[in-house]
PDB file of C-alpha atoms in Angstrom:
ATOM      1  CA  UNK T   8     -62.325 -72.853-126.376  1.00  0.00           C
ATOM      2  CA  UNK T   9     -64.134 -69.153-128.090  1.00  0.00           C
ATOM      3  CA  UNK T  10     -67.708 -69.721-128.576  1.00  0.00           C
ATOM      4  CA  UNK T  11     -66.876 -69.427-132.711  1.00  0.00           C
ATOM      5  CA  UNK T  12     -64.110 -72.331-132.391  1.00  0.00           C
ATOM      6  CA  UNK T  13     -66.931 -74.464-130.544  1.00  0.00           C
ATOM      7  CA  UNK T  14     -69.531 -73.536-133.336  1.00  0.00           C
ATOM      8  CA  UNK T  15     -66.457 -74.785-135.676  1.00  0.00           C
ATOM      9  CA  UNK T  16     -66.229 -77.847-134.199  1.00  0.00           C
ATOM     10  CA  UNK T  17     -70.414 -78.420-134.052  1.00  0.00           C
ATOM     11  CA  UNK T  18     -70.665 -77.926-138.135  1.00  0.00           C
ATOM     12  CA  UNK T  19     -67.295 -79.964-138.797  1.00  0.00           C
ATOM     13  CA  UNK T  20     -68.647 -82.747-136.452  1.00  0.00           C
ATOM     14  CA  UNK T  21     -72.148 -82.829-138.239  1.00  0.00           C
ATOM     15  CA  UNK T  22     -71.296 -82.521-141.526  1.00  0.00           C
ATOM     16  CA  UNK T  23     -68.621 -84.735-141.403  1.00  0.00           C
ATOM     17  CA  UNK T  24     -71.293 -87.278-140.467  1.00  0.00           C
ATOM     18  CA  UNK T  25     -73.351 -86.089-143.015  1.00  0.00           C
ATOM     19  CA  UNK T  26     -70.040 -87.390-145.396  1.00  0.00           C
ATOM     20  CA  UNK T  27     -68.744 -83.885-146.305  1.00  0.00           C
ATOM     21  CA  UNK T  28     -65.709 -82.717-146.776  1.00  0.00           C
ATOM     22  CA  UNK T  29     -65.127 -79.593-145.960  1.00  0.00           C
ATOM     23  CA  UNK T  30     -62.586 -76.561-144.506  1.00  0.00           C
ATOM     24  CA  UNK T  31     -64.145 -73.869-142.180  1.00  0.00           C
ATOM     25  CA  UNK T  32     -62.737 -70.595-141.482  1.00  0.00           C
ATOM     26  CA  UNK T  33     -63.101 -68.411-138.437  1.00  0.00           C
ATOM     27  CA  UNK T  34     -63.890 -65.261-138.982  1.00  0.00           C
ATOM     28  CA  UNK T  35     -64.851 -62.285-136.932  1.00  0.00           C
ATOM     29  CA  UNK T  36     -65.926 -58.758-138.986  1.00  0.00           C
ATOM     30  CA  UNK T  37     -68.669 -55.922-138.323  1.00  0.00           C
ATOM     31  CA  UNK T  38     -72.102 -58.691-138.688  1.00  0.00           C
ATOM     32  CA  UNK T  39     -70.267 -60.770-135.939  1.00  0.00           C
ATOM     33  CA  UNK T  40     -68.662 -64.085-135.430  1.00  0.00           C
ATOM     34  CA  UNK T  41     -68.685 -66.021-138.719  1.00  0.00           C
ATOM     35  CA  UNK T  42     -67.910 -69.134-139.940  1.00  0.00           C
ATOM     36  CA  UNK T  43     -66.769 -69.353-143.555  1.00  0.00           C
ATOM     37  CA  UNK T  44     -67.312 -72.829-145.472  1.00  0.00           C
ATOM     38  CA  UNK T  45     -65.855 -74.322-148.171  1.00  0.00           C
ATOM     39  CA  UNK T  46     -66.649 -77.204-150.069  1.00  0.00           C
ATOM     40  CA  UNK T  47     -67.113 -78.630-153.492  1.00  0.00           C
ATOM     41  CA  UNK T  48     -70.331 -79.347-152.435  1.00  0.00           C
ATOM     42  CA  UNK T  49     -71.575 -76.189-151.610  1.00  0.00           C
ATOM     43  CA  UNK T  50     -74.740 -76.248-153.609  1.00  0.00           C
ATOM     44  CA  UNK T  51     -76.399 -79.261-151.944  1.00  0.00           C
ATOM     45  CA  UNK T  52     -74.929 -76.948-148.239  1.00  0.00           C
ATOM     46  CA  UNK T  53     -76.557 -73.993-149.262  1.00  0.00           C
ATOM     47  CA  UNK T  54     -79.834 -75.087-151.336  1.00  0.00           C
ATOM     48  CA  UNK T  55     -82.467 -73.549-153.039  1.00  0.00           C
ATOM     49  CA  UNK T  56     -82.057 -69.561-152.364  1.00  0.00           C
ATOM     50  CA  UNK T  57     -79.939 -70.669-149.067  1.00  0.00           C
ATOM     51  CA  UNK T  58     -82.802 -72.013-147.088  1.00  0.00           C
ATOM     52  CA  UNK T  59     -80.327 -75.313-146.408  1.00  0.00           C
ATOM     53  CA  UNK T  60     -77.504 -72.933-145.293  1.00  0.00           C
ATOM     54  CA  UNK T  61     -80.137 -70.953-143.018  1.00  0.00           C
ATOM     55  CA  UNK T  62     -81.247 -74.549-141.460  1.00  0.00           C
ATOM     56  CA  UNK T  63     -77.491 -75.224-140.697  1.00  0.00           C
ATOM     57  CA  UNK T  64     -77.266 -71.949-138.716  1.00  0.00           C
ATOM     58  CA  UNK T  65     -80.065 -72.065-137.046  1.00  0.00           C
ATOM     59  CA  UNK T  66     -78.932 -75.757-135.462  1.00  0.00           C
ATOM     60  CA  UNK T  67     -75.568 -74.980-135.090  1.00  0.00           C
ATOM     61  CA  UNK T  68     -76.470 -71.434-132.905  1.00  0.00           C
ATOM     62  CA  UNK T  69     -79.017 -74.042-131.197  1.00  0.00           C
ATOM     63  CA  UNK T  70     -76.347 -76.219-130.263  1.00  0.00           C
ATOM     64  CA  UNK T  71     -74.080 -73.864-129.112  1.00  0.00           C
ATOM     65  CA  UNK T  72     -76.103 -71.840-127.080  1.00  0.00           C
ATOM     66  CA  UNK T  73     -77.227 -75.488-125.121  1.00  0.00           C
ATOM     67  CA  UNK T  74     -73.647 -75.955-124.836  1.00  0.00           C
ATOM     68  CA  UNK T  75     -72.186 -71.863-123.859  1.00  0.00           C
ATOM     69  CA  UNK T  76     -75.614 -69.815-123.093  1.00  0.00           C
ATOM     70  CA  UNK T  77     -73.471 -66.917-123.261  1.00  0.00           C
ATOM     71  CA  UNK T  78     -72.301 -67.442-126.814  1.00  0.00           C
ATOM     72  CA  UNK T  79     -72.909 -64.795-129.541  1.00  0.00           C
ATOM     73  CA  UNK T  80     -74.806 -65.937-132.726  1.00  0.00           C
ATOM     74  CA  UNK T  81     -73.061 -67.362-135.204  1.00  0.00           C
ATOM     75  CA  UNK T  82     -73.019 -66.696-138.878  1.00  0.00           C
ATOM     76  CA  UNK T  83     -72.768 -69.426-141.402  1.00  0.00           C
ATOM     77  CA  UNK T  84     -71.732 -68.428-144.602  1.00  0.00           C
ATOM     78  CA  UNK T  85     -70.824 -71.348-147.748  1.00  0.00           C
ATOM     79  CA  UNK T  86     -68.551 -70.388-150.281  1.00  0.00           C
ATOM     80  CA  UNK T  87     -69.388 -66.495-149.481  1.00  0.00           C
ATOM     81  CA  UNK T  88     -72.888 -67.183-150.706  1.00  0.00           C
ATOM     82  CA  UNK T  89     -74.379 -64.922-147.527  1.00  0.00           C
ATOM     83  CA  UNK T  90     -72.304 -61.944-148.076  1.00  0.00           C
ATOM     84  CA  UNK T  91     -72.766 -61.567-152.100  1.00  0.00           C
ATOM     85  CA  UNK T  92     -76.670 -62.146-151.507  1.00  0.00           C
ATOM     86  CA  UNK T  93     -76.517 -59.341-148.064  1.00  0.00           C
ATOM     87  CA  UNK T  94     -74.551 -56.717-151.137  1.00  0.00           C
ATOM     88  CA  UNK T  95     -76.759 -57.905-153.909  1.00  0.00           C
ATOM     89  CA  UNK T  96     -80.394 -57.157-151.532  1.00  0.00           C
ATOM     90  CA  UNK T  97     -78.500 -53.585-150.458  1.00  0.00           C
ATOM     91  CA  UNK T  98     -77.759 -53.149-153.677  1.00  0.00           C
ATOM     92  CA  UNK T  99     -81.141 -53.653-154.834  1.00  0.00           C
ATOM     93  CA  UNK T 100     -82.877 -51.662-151.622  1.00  0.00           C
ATOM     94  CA  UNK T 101     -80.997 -48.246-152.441  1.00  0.00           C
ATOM     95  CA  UNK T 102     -81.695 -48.265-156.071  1.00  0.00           C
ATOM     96  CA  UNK T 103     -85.704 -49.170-154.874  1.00  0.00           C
ATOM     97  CA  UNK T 104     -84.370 -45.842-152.389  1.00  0.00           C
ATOM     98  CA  UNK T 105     -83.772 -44.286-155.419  1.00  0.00           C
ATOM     99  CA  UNK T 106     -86.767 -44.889-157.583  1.00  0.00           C
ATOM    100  CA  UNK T 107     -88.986 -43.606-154.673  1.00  0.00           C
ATOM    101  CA  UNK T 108     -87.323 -40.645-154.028  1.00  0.00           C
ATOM    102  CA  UNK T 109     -87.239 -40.154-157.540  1.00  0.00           C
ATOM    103  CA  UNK T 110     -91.156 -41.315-158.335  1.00  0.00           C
ATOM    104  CA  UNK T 111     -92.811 -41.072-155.164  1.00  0.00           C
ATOM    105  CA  UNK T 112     -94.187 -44.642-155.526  1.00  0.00           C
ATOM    106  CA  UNK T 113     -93.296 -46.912-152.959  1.00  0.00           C
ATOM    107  CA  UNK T 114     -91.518 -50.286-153.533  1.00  0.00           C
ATOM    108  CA  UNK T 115     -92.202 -53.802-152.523  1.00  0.00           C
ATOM    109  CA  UNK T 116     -89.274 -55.934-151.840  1.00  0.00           C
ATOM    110  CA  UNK T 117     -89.823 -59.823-152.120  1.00  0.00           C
ATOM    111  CA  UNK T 118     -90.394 -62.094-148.348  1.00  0.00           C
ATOM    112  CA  UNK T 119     -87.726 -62.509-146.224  1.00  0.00           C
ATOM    113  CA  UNK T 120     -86.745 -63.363-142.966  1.00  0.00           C
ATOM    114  CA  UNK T 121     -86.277 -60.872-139.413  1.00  0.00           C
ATOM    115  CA  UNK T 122     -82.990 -60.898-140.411  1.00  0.00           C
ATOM    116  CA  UNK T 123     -82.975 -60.003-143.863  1.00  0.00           C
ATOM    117  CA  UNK T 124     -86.126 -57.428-142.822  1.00  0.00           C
ATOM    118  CA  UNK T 125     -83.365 -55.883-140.701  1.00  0.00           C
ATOM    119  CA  UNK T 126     -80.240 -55.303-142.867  1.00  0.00           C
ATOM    120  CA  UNK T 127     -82.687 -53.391-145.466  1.00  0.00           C
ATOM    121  CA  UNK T 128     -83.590 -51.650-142.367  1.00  0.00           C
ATOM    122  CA  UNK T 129     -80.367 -50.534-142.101  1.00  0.00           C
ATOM    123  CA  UNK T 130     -79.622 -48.893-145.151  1.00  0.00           C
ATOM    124  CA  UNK T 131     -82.384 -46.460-144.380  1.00  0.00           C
ATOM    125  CA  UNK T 132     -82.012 -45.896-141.159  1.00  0.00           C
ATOM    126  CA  UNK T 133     -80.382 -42.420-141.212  1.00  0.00           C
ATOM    127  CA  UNK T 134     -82.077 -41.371-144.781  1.00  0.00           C
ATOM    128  CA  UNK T 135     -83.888 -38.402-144.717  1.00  0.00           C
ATOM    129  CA  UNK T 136     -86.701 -38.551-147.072  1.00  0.00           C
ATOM    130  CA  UNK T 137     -87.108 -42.848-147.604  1.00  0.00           C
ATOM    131  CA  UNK T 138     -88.518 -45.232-145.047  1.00  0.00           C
ATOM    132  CA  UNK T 139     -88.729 -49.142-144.814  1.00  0.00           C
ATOM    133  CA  UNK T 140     -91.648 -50.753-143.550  1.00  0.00           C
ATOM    134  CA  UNK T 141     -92.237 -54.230-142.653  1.00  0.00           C
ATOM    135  CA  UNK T 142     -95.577 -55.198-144.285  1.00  0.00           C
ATOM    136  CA  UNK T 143     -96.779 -59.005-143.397  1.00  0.00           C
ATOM    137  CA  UNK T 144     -99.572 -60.840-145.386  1.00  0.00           C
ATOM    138  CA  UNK T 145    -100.697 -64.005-143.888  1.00  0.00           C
ATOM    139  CA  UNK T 146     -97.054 -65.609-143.434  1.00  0.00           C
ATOM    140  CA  UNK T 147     -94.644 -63.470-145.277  1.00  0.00           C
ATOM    141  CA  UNK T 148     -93.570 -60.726-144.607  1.00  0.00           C
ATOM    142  CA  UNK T 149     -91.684 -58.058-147.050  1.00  0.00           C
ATOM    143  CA  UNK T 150     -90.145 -54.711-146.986  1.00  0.00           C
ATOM    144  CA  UNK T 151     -91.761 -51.934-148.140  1.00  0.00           C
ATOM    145  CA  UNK T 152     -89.633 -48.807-149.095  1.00  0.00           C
ATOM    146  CA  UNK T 153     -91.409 -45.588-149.091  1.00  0.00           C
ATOM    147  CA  UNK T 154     -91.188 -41.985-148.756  1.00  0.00           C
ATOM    148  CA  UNK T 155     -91.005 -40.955-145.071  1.00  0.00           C
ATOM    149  CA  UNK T 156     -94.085 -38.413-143.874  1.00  0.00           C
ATOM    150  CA  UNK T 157     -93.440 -35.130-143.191  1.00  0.00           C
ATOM    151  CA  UNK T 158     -94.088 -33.128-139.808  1.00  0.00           C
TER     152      UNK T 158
END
């Protein structure tokens, strides 16, 4: 059994007992092993701004990784929620890009987690003239997108 069929069978298993219904595709694509899920539930799965679809990741890669140390991480994505938030905060990041190159002011992006912190990374990782910076205050900890230094 592939570490991703395993991870399958974890979230079918516990939200079954959690008395959902739902189908789960396997899917494997440039972020890595995902599963897709699909319910007409999928608001109470995901929850407010996905923090209940993060929580279901996070146990099901704990799970697995007891189970096959080896594994990859999983993603969990609910009725595609995950990828049209990841295009909507890239979106959003090079038009900040944008601003700042055109203003010279640098841009604050709302808290989010490592993860988050590093896709925005990567849109300006090979950018010439804008930066982002990871700026923390107390707990949180944004994405600031700023003009890189010269020399």
């Amino acid at each position: 059994m592939t570490p991703l069929s395993h991870a399958r069978q974890i979230v079918d298993t516990m939200l079954g007992y959690l008395g959902f219904t739902v189908t789960i595709d396997e899917l494997e694509g440039p972020e890595g092993p995902t599963l897709q899920i699909h319910t007409e539930d999928s608001q109470l799965l995901i929850g407010r701004r996905g923090a209940t679809m993060e929580d279901i990741q996070y146990l099901v890669n704990r799970i697995l990784q007891r189970h096959v140390p080896q594994a990859p991480r999983i993603r969990v994505d609910i009725e595609y929620f995950r990828s049209m938030r990841e295009d909507k905060m890239v979106e959003q990041a090079r038009e900040m890009g944008e601003r700042v190159r055109a203003t010279g002011q640098a841009q604050m992006l709302d808290p989010m987690n490592s993860y988050y912190r590093r896709l925005i990374h990567n849109v300006f990782v090979n950018d010439p003239q804008v930066q982002s910076v990871s700026v923390e205050e107390g707990d949180a900890r944004f994405k600031r997108i700023q003009l890189k230094r010269r020399g």
